[in-house]
Amino acid sequence: MRTATILGLAVALGTASSATAASFIARPTEPLACPGGAAGAKLWQGYFHGRKEVESGWKRYEDVAERYCFRTEKLCRNWLYNMQSEYTYMVWSAVCAPGGG
């Protein structure tokens, strides 16, 4: 009986943690590859470097470091929101800046 209760609790906690990871509504965004030189001068550039937990128990993590360009500041900030909502364990850098060149 006690083993079944502990197992049930472990399953419930595992389900809750995976549901929490996806408990945000993604905002619309359109990331683009950043062109070099003057071609990217009118774009917004987004940088993100963070970490999320991908497996309970031994606490394995997934790190990401990404850079994209966006047509507007709002699209860039939406992308940062999505990234920060997914990579919740640690965020080292989350920046939107004008000028993608």
XYZ file of C-alpha atoms in Angstrom, residues 57-89:
33
model
C 15.784 12.553 -10.965
C 19.371 13.195 -12.013
C 18.499 16.765 -13.014
C 19.784 16.894 -16.537
C 19.754 20.271 -18.213
C 19.637 21.639 -21.727
C 21.484 24.867 -22.498
C 20.756 27.100 -25.447
C 22.503 30.144 -26.903
C 20.672 31.687 -29.858
C 20.789 34.862 -31.923
C 18.078 35.924 -34.380
C 16.932 39.073 -36.131
C 13.402 40.487 -36.235
C 11.542 43.077 -38.289
C 10.164 44.842 -35.196
C 11.033 45.296 -31.541
C 7.721 43.659 -30.552
C 8.549 40.464 -32.486
C 11.967 40.373 -30.794
C 10.462 40.835 -27.326
C 7.831 38.173 -28.043
C 10.648 35.753 -28.918
C 12.461 36.597 -25.671
C 9.246 35.993 -23.716
C 8.851 32.575 -25.351
C 12.477 31.652 -24.669
C 12.375 32.811 -21.037
C 9.113 30.917 -20.520
C 10.662 27.687 -21.808
C 14.178 28.033 -20.358
C 13.228 28.790 -16.769
C 16.064 27.189 -14.824
